[in-house]
Amino acid sequence: MPKNLVAPVTPTAATAPRSLWLLGPALVAGVAYLDPGNVASNMTAGAQYGYLLVWVVIAGNVMAWLIQYLSAKLGVVTGQSLPEVLGARLKHPWARRAYWLQAELVAMATDLAEVIGGAVALYLLFDVPLLLGGLITGAVSMILLTVQSRRGARPFEFVIIGLMLVITVGFLAGLFLAPPDPAGVIGGLVPRFEGTGSVLLAASILGATIMPHAIYAHSSLARDRFGSAGLPHEEATRTEASRIRRLLTATRWDVSIAMVIAGSVNLGILLLAAANLAGVEGTDSLEGAHAALAAGLGPVVATFFAVGLLASGLASTSVGAYAGAEIMHGLLHVRIPLLARRLVTLIPALAILGLGVDPTLALVLSQVVLSFGIPFALIPLVALTAQRRTLGVWANRAWTTIAGVVASVLLIALNAALLWLVLTGA
């Protein structure tokens, strides 16, 4: 039997789980769309530009649905993660190392945002110094990773999904007390920018919404949960084909639910800031936004916000560490224990906290770094899932590939425009 493949399971009434039990991998990957970088980017966008960038959040979420489904499909059909497939295709060692380096930098930027977000949340809730808060966030994430390492995929999913519920309640509670202006929301659906700052925030929002490490992680999560669904080629038996079809149907539902939750929360954060923080001084930081929410909507809403931010940091940093380990294993064929990797990747975040760098600025800029890593994950994903030699009869249909190419072009064009504006000082 080929490496990384497991024997197909016959979907009999006795062995096949109900479709609901197949949900989970996308919800875990979806936590990446609810990390503190999202909070900072969307909160800053709403406070500075009102409803201007509503269209960016919605467009990013639509593109994210397609991208996460393609990633999960690759893992379901091949029984391999995207880094593993790329590691096998990139024959030259230096090519694999160069690709790993950019992916590793993206993973580190992700971890930076998540640890800083958790530290800020602990400061807001309990007045814990930022450096100590970063250490606590890292320690709790190590506990969560221990659950994944020792208990397997399913218990880890339950923990992360529970944190996702806390995140959702924490960030959306304020909207019930201070709903947004419907006319402003409708106006924000018109694609447009207002200067370099709005382009920077748009790239930051997309970097936080379509996160490279989530693309890598989702294929790994699907592999860990389902193994290989069977042979992807024409010679697959009817039973194997039926199981793949069932898993892919469940995966589409899984991704849809995850993206609806993530999109609603991200949009809610922007709308909350646009309706209540626009024009308020000091709201360009998470601490200032928390203080403004407390002053305008009361301490209960502000506390909900801080609790959501803490859950966001704890959940997303665990998924980020998992993704980083899978990237290294797939591309360099090196397996470092998750806990050891967690310790190493804590260093940059703790250094920034210790040096006193503005946490919100670090969060927003980390999301820009993520946006530049998108093409390196997205283009190979679209190309691989369009190939029959990779997915056989499950390769993308023409319209799916076209949609993936369009999304890639749009994201790359926005990043190129951002780079030009920053370099020219426009």
Short mmCIF file of C-alpha atoms in Angstrom, two decimals:
data_model
loop_
_atom_site.label_atom_id
_atom_site.label_comp_id
_atom_site.label_asym_id
_atom_site.label_seq_id
_atom_site.Cartn_x
_atom_site.Cartn_y
_atom_site.Cartn_z
CA MET A 1 0.00 0.00 0.00
CA PRO A 2 1.44 3.41 -0.92
CA LYS A 3 2.83 5.56 1.84
CA ASN A 4 0.39 7.99 3.49
CA LEU A 5 -2.59 5.97 2.26
CA VAL A 6 -4.87 3.91 4.46
CA ALA A 7 -7.27 1.21 3.47
CA PRO A 8 -10.66 2.56 2.42
CA VAL A 9 -13.47 2.02 4.86
CA THR A 10 -16.69 0.55 3.54
CA PRO A 11 -19.51 2.93 4.43
CA THR A 12 -21.92 0.37 5.88
CA ALA A 13 -24.67 1.29 8.30
CA ALA A 14 -22.61 -0.16 11.13
CA THR A 15 -19.36 1.67 10.45
CA ALA A 16 -20.19 4.88 8.65
CA PRO A 17 -20.64 7.86 10.97
CA ARG A 18 -23.53 10.17 10.47
CA SER A 19 -22.82 13.14 8.25
CA LEU A 20 -22.85 15.46 11.25
CA TRP A 21 -19.99 13.50 12.77
CA LEU A 22 -17.92 14.20 9.65
CA LEU A 23 -17.95 17.93 10.39
CA GLY A 24 -15.04 19.49 12.25
CA PRO A 25 -11.83 19.99 10.25
CA ALA A 26 -13.11 23.18 8.57
CA LEU A 27 -14.31 24.56 11.90
CA VAL A 28 -10.81 24.11 13.32
CA ALA A 29 -9.20 25.67 10.26
CA GLY A 30 -11.82 28.41 10.42
CA VAL A 31 -10.44 29.58 13.76
CA ALA A 32 -7.57 31.00 11.73
CA TYR A 33 -10.12 33.46 10.31
CA LEU A 34 -10.99 34.61 13.82
CA ASP A 35 -7.53 35.31 15.17
CA PRO A 36 -6.49 38.57 16.88
CA GLY A 37 -5.10 39.84 13.57
CA ASN A 38 -8.62 39.79 12.18
CA VAL A 39 -9.86 41.67 15.22
CA ALA A 40 -7.20 44.37 14.88
CA SER A 41 -7.61 44.75 11.11
CA ASN A 42 -11.42 44.85 11.12
CA MET A 43 -11.65 47.02 14.22
CA THR A 44 -9.15 49.51 12.78
CA ALA A 45 -10.90 49.52 9.39
CA GLY A 46 -14.28 50.25 10.96
CA ALA A 47 -12.96 52.92 13.30
CA GLN A 48 -10.94 54.76 10.65
CA TYR A 49 -13.05 54.30 7.52
CA GLY A 50 -16.52 53.45 8.77
CA TYR A 51 -18.36 51.12 6.40
CA LEU A 52 -15.95 51.69 3.48
CA LEU A 53 -14.33 48.22 3.55
CA VAL A 54 -17.41 46.08 4.18
CA TRP A 55 -17.04 44.77 0.63
CA VAL A 56 -13.49 43.58 1.36
CA VAL A 57 -14.64 41.42 4.28
CA ILE A 58 -17.45 39.86 2.23
CA ALA A 59 -15.34 39.30 -0.88
CA GLY A 60 -12.57 37.78 1.21
CA ASN A 61 -15.00 35.40 2.87
CA VAL A 62 -16.43 34.24 -0.47
CA MET A 63 -12.94 33.56 -1.80
CA ALA A 64 -12.03 31.84 1.45
CA TRP A 65 -14.88 29.34 1.01
CA LEU A 66 -13.51 28.16 -2.32
CA ILE A 67 -9.92 28.09 -1.12
CA GLN A 68 -10.63 26.12 2.06
CA TYR A 69 -12.76 23.62 0.18
CA LEU A 70 -9.99 22.99 -2.35
CA SER A 71 -7.50 22.49 0.47
CA ALA A 72 -9.76 20.03 2.27
CA LYS A 73 -10.50 18.18 -0.98
CA LEU A 74 -6.79 17.69 -1.59
CA GLY A 75 -6.39 16.14 1.86
CA VAL A 76 -9.52 13.97 1.59
CA VAL A 77 -8.74 12.50 -1.83
CA THR A 78 -4.97 12.08 -1.65
CA GLY A 79 -4.51 11.43 2.06
CA GLN A 80 -1.69 14.00 1.97
CA SER A 81 -1.38 17.61 3.05
CA LEU A 82 -0.55 20.42 0.63
CA PRO A 83 3.01 20.71 2.06
CA GLU A 84 3.49 16.95 1.59
CA VAL A 85 2.36 17.08 -2.03
CA LEU A 86 4.59 20.07 -2.72
CA GLY A 87 7.49 18.41 -0.93
CA ALA A 88 7.17 15.45 -3.29
CA ARG A 89 6.87 17.66 -6.40
CA LEU A 90 9.76 20.01 -5.59
CA LYS A 91 12.69 17.76 -6.41
CA HIS A 92 15.57 20.15 -5.76
CA PRO A 93 16.42 20.42 -2.03
CA TRP A 94 17.06 24.16 -2.23
CA ALA A 95 13.70 24.73 -3.92
CA ARG A 96 11.99 22.96 -1.01
CA ARG A 97 14.02 24.97 1.52
CA ALA A 98 13.24 28.29 -0.16
CA TYR A 99 9.55 27.47 -0.28
CA TRP A 100 9.64 26.36 3.33
CA LEU A 101 11.39 29.59 4.37
CA GLN A 102 8.65 31.85 3.03
CA ALA A 103 5.96 29.58 4.48
CA GLU A 104 7.77 29.57 7.82
CA LEU A 105 7.96 33.37 7.87
CA VAL A 106 4.22 33.48 7.23
CA ALA A 107 3.62 31.00 10.07
CA MET A 108 5.76 33.11 12.40
CA ALA A 109 3.81 36.25 11.46
CA THR A 110 0.64 34.33 12.25
CA ASP A 111 1.96 33.25 15.62
CA LEU A 112 3.03 36.80 16.36
CA ALA A 113 -0.51 38.09 15.92
CA GLU A 114 -2.08 35.34 17.98
CA VAL A 115 0.24 35.52 20.98
CA ILE A 116 0.08 39.32 21.07
CA GLY A 117 -3.70 39.19 20.89
CA GLY A 118 -3.89 36.82 23.83
CA ALA A 119 -1.48 38.99 25.82
CA VAL A 120 -3.53 42.14 25.13
CA ALA A 121 -6.72 40.33 26.18
CA LEU A 122 -5.17 39.25 29.50
CA TYR A 123 -4.02 42.82 30.07
CA LEU A 124 -7.52 44.15 29.41
CA LEU A 125 -9.20 41.56 31.62
CA PHE A 126 -6.78 41.19 34.52
CA ASP A 127 -4.16 43.95 34.04
CA VAL A 128 -1.51 41.29 33.40
CA PRO A 129 1.72 42.78 31.95
CA LEU A 130 1.99 42.09 28.20
CA LEU A 131 5.15 39.99 28.41
CA LEU A 132 3.69 37.78 31.13
CA GLY A 133 0.44 37.58 29.16
CA GLY A 134 2.37 36.33 26.15
CA LEU A 135 3.97 33.63 28.26
CA ILE A 136 0.59 32.58 29.65
CA THR A 137 -0.92 32.46 26.17
CA GLY A 138 1.94 30.29 24.96
CA ALA A 139 1.62 27.97 27.96
CA VAL A 140 -2.13 27.47 27.47
CA SER A 141 -1.61 26.82 23.77
CA MET A 142 0.88 24.10 24.69
CA ILE A 143 -1.81 22.44 26.79
CA LEU A 144 -4.20 22.53 23.83
CA LEU A 145 -1.53 21.06 21.57
CA THR A 146 -1.01 18.26 24.08
CA VAL A 147 -4.68 17.37 23.62
CA GLN A 148 -4.11 17.12 19.86
CA SER A 149 -0.92 15.08 20.22
CA ARG A 150 -2.20 12.60 22.79
CA ARG A 151 -5.96 12.45 22.24
CA GLY A 152 -6.15 12.82 18.48
CA ALA A 153 -8.05 15.01 16.06
CA ARG A 154 -11.58 14.72 17.42
CA PRO A 155 -11.03 15.93 21.04
CA PHE A 156 -8.88 18.77 19.68
CA GLU A 157 -11.73 19.76 17.39
CA PHE A 158 -14.19 19.84 20.30
CA VAL A 159 -11.92 22.16 22.30
CA ILE A 160 -11.34 24.53 19.37
CA ILE A 161 -15.04 24.60 18.42
CA GLY A 162 -15.90 25.45 22.03
CA LEU A 163 -13.48 28.38 21.91
CA MET A 164 -15.02 29.41 18.58
CA LEU A 165 -18.42 29.71 20.27
CA VAL A 166 -16.89 31.94 22.94
CA ILE A 167 -15.28 34.08 20.22
CA THR A 168 -18.58 34.46 18.37
CA VAL A 169 -20.53 35.54 21.44
CA GLY A 170 -17.75 37.83 22.65
CA PHE A 171 -17.41 39.79 19.43
CA LEU A 172 -21.05 39.96 18.36
CA ALA A 173 -22.65 40.82 21.71
CA GLY A 174 -22.18 44.56 21.19
CA LEU A 175 -24.13 44.58 17.93
CA PHE A 176 -27.37 43.79 19.74
CA LEU A 177 -27.02 46.94 21.84
CA ALA A 178 -25.70 49.20 19.06
CA PRO A 179 -26.75 47.92 15.62
CA PRO A 180 -25.10 49.41 12.52
CA ASP A 181 -26.68 51.83 10.08
CA PRO A 182 -28.32 49.78 7.27
CA ALA A 183 -27.67 52.49 4.68
CA GLY A 184 -24.00 52.59 5.65
CA VAL A 185 -23.71 48.82 5.34
CA ILE A 186 -25.29 48.88 1.88
CA GLY A 187 -22.97 51.69 0.82
CA GLY A 188 -19.99 49.66 2.02
CA LEU A 189 -20.82 46.94 -0.50
CA VAL A 190 -19.55 49.18 -3.34
CA PRO A 191 -15.86 48.33 -4.05
CA ARG A 192 -13.66 51.41 -3.58
CA PHE A 193 -10.71 52.78 -1.63
CA GLU A 194 -9.83 56.11 -0.04
CA GLY A 195 -6.07 56.54 -0.12
CA THR A 196 -3.11 54.35 0.73
CA GLY A 197 -4.30 53.71 4.26
CA SER A 198 -7.46 52.00 3.10
CA VAL A 199 -5.47 49.84 0.67
CA LEU A 200 -3.13 48.84 3.49
CA LEU A 201 -6.09 47.87 5.67
CA ALA A 202 -7.75 46.01 2.79
CA ALA A 203 -4.60 43.92 2.31
CA SER A 204 -4.46 43.41 6.07
CA ILE A 205 -8.09 42.23 6.13
CA LEU A 206 -7.48 39.82 3.26
CA GLY A 207 -4.29 38.58 4.88
CA ALA A 208 -6.27 37.92 8.04
CA THR A 209 -9.22 36.40 6.17
CA ILE A 210 -7.42 34.23 3.62
CA MET A 211 -4.53 33.03 5.73
CA PRO A 212 -1.80 30.92 4.09
CA HIS A 213 -1.31 28.75 7.14
CA ALA A 214 -5.04 27.91 7.14
CA ILE A 215 -4.65 26.66 3.55
CA TYR A 216 -1.80 24.39 4.60
CA ALA A 217 -3.50 23.32 7.83
CA HIS A 218 -6.89 22.39 6.38
CA SER A 219 -5.46 19.74 4.08
CA SER A 220 -3.56 18.30 7.04
CA LEU A 221 -6.63 18.33 9.29
CA ALA A 222 -8.67 16.51 6.62
CA ARG A 223 -5.89 13.96 6.22
CA ASP A 224 -5.65 13.39 9.97
CA ARG A 225 -9.40 12.89 10.30
CA PHE A 226 -10.17 10.81 7.22
CA GLY A 227 -6.85 9.37 6.05
CA SER A 228 -7.06 8.56 2.36
CA ALA A 229 -10.56 8.19 1.01
CA GLY A 230 -9.33 5.73 -1.61
CA LEU A 231 -7.81 5.80 -5.06
CA PRO A 232 -8.68 9.02 -6.87
CA HIS A 233 -8.36 7.56 -10.33
CA GLU A 234 -10.75 5.83 -12.67
CA GLU A 235 -9.92 2.40 -11.30
CA ALA A 236 -11.37 3.29 -7.90
CA THR A 237 -14.10 0.88 -6.93
CA ARG A 238 -17.72 1.92 -6.59
CA THR A 239 -17.43 1.71 -2.82
CA GLU A 240 -14.33 3.92 -2.76
CA ALA A 241 -15.94 6.46 -5.08
CA SER A 242 -19.06 6.52 -2.94
CA ARG A 243 -17.05 7.20 0.20
CA ILE A 244 -15.08 10.01 -1.42
CA ARG A 245 -18.28 11.58 -2.70
CA ARG A 246 -19.84 11.42 0.76
CA LEU A 247 -16.80 12.93 2.42
CA LEU A 248 -16.62 15.76 -0.09
CA THR A 249 -20.32 16.53 0.41
CA ALA A 250 -19.78 16.69 4.17
CA THR A 251 -16.69 18.82 3.59
CA ARG A 252 -18.68 21.39 1.60
CA TRP A 253 -21.14 21.67 4.49
CA ASP A 254 -18.28 21.84 6.97
CA VAL A 255 -16.59 24.67 5.06
CA SER A 256 -19.88 26.51 4.56
CA ILE A 257 -20.71 26.48 8.27
CA ALA A 258 -17.18 27.55 9.21
CA MET A 259 -17.12 30.41 6.71
CA VAL A 260 -20.58 31.66 7.70
CA ILE A 261 -19.44 31.83 11.32
CA ALA A 262 -16.09 33.42 10.51
CA GLY A 263 -17.55 35.86 8.01
CA SER A 264 -20.32 36.92 10.39
CA VAL A 265 -17.87 37.55 13.22
CA ASN A 266 -15.39 39.48 11.04
CA LEU A 267 -18.14 41.60 9.53
CA GLY A 268 -19.64 42.11 12.98
CA ILE A 269 -16.33 43.43 14.34
CA LEU A 270 -16.04 45.96 11.51
CA LEU A 271 -19.69 47.03 11.87
CA LEU A 272 -19.36 47.37 15.63
CA ALA A 273 -16.38 49.69 15.17
CA ALA A 274 -18.00 51.61 12.31
CA ALA A 275 -21.20 52.21 14.29
CA ASN A 276 -19.65 53.06 17.63
CA LEU A 277 -15.97 53.95 17.24
CA ALA A 278 -15.80 56.03 14.05
CA GLY A 279 -14.16 59.35 14.81
CA VAL A 280 -13.41 58.39 18.41
CA GLU A 281 -9.79 59.13 19.29
CA GLY A 282 -7.56 56.29 20.41
CA THR A 283 -9.52 53.52 18.69
CA ASP A 284 -6.59 52.65 16.43
CA SER A 285 -5.46 50.23 19.16
CA LEU A 286 -7.17 47.27 20.79
CA GLU A 287 -6.78 48.90 24.19
CA GLY A 288 -8.34 52.13 22.94
CA ALA A 289 -11.18 50.25 21.24
CA HIS A 290 -11.85 48.36 24.47
CA ALA A 291 -11.92 51.61 26.44
CA ALA A 292 -14.23 53.24 23.87
CA LEU A 293 -16.60 50.27 23.96
CA ALA A 294 -16.67 50.46 27.76
CA ALA A 295 -17.42 54.18 27.65
CA GLY A 296 -20.02 53.97 24.90
CA LEU A 297 -21.73 50.61 25.46
CA GLY A 298 -20.82 49.74 29.03
CA PRO A 299 -18.32 47.47 30.79
CA VAL A 300 -20.27 44.28 30.04
CA VAL A 301 -19.86 44.66 26.25
CA ALA A 302 -16.21 45.60 26.72
CA THR A 303 -15.66 42.49 28.87
CA PHE A 304 -17.34 40.29 26.26
CA PHE A 305 -14.99 41.80 23.68
CA ALA A 306 -11.90 41.07 25.79
CA VAL A 307 -13.04 37.49 26.51
CA GLY A 308 -13.59 36.94 22.79
CA LEU A 309 -10.12 38.30 22.08
CA LEU A 310 -8.57 35.94 24.65
CA ALA A 311 -10.38 32.90 23.23
CA SER A 312 -9.30 34.01 19.77
CA GLY A 313 -5.65 34.14 20.75
CA LEU A 314 -5.69 30.79 22.55
CA ALA A 315 -7.49 28.88 19.80
CA SER A 316 -5.73 30.37 16.79
CA THR A 317 -2.22 30.08 18.20
CA SER A 318 -2.75 26.33 18.70
CA VAL A 319 -3.92 25.88 15.11
CA GLY A 320 -1.03 28.05 13.90
CA ALA A 321 1.55 25.92 15.69
CA TYR A 322 -0.04 22.80 14.21
CA ALA A 323 0.15 24.32 10.72
CA GLY A 324 3.79 25.30 11.15
CA ALA A 325 4.74 21.78 12.19
CA GLU A 326 2.95 20.33 9.15
CA ILE A 327 4.68 22.80 6.81
CA MET A 328 8.10 21.78 8.11
CA HIS A 329 7.31 18.07 7.98
CA GLY A 330 5.88 18.17 4.47
CA LEU A 331 8.58 20.30 2.86
CA LEU A 332 11.72 19.40 4.81
CA HIS A 333 10.68 15.90 5.92
CA VAL A 334 11.59 16.90 9.46
CA ARG A 335 9.21 16.17 12.30
CA ILE A 336 9.72 18.39 15.34
CA PRO A 337 7.48 17.79 18.36
CA LEU A 338 4.65 20.32 18.49
CA LEU A 339 5.54 21.45 22.00
CA ALA A 340 9.17 22.09 21.07
CA ARG A 341 8.08 24.06 18.04
CA ARG A 342 5.67 26.03 20.19
CA LEU A 343 8.54 27.14 22.42
CA VAL A 344 10.67 28.26 19.47
CA THR A 345 7.95 30.25 17.72
CA LEU A 346 7.08 32.08 20.93
CA ILE A 347 10.39 33.95 20.83
CA PRO A 348 9.56 36.63 18.19
CA ALA A 349 6.23 37.48 19.82
CA LEU A 350 7.75 37.68 23.30
CA ALA A 351 10.60 39.84 21.94
CA ILE A 352 8.14 42.35 20.48
CA LEU A 353 6.14 42.43 23.70
CA GLY A 354 9.32 42.86 25.73
CA LEU A 355 10.58 45.72 23.51
CA GLY A 356 7.36 47.64 23.96
CA VAL A 357 6.32 47.75 20.29
CA ASP A 358 2.72 48.91 19.83
CA PRO A 359 0.73 45.64 19.88
CA THR A 360 -2.01 46.75 17.49
CA LEU A 361 0.50 48.03 14.91
CA ALA A 362 2.36 44.72 15.13
CA LEU A 363 -0.93 42.86 14.62
CA VAL A 364 -1.94 44.85 11.53
CA LEU A 365 1.51 44.63 9.92
CA SER A 366 1.63 40.89 10.60
CA GLN A 367 -1.54 40.53 8.54
CA VAL A 368 0.11 42.37 5.66
CA VAL A 369 2.94 39.84 5.78
CA LEU A 370 0.32 37.10 5.59
CA SER A 371 -1.24 38.70 2.52
CA PHE A 372 2.07 38.44 0.67
CA GLY A 373 2.27 34.75 1.50
CA ILE A 374 -1.13 34.03 -0.04
CA PRO A 375 0.05 33.51 -3.67
CA PHE A 376 2.65 30.92 -2.62
CA ALA A 377 -0.06 28.79 -1.04
CA LEU A 378 -2.96 29.60 -3.33
CA ILE A 379 -1.42 29.18 -6.78
CA PRO A 380 -0.04 25.66 -6.09
CA LEU A 381 -3.35 24.67 -4.48
CA VAL A 382 -5.41 25.70 -7.51
CA ALA A 383 -2.92 24.10 -9.89
CA LEU A 384 -2.72 20.80 -8.02
CA THR A 385 -6.46 20.39 -7.54
CA ALA A 386 -6.97 21.04 -11.28
CA GLN A 387 -4.64 18.17 -12.23
CA ARG A 388 -6.09 14.75 -12.98
CA ARG A 389 -2.78 13.14 -12.13
CA THR A 390 -3.20 14.50 -8.59
CA LEU A 391 -6.94 14.09 -7.97
CA GLY A 392 -7.98 11.89 -10.88
CA VAL A 393 -11.73 12.01 -11.46
CA TRP A 394 -12.05 14.40 -8.51
CA ALA A 395 -10.00 17.14 -10.19
CA ASN A 396 -11.62 20.58 -10.36
CA ARG A 397 -14.22 21.29 -12.96
CA ALA A 398 -13.41 24.10 -15.37
CA TRP A 399 -15.52 26.71 -13.57
CA THR A 400 -13.90 25.87 -10.23
CA THR A 401 -10.44 26.33 -11.67
CA ILE A 402 -11.49 29.60 -13.31
CA ALA A 403 -12.87 30.87 -10.00
CA GLY A 404 -9.63 29.90 -8.26
CA VAL A 405 -7.55 31.69 -10.89
CA VAL A 406 -9.70 34.83 -10.63
CA ALA A 407 -9.34 34.86 -6.85
CA SER A 408 -5.57 34.41 -7.17
CA VAL A 409 -5.25 37.25 -9.68
CA LEU A 410 -7.32 39.62 -7.54
CA LEU A 411 -5.32 38.88 -4.40
CA ILE A 412 -1.97 39.19 -6.14
CA ALA A 413 -3.03 42.45 -7.84
CA LEU A 414 -4.05 43.97 -4.51
CA ASN A 415 -0.76 42.98 -2.93
CA ALA A 416 1.19 44.42 -5.88
CA ALA A 417 -0.74 47.71 -5.61
CA LEU A 418 -0.06 47.82 -1.89
CA LEU A 419 3.67 47.25 -2.42
CA TRP A 420 3.80 50.00 -5.04
CA LEU A 421 1.98 52.49 -2.83
CA VAL A 422 4.21 51.76 0.15
CA LEU A 423 7.47 51.91 -1.83
CA THR A 424 6.54 55.14 -3.60
CA GLY A 425 5.11 56.72 -0.47
CA ALA A 426 1.91 57.57 -2.32
#
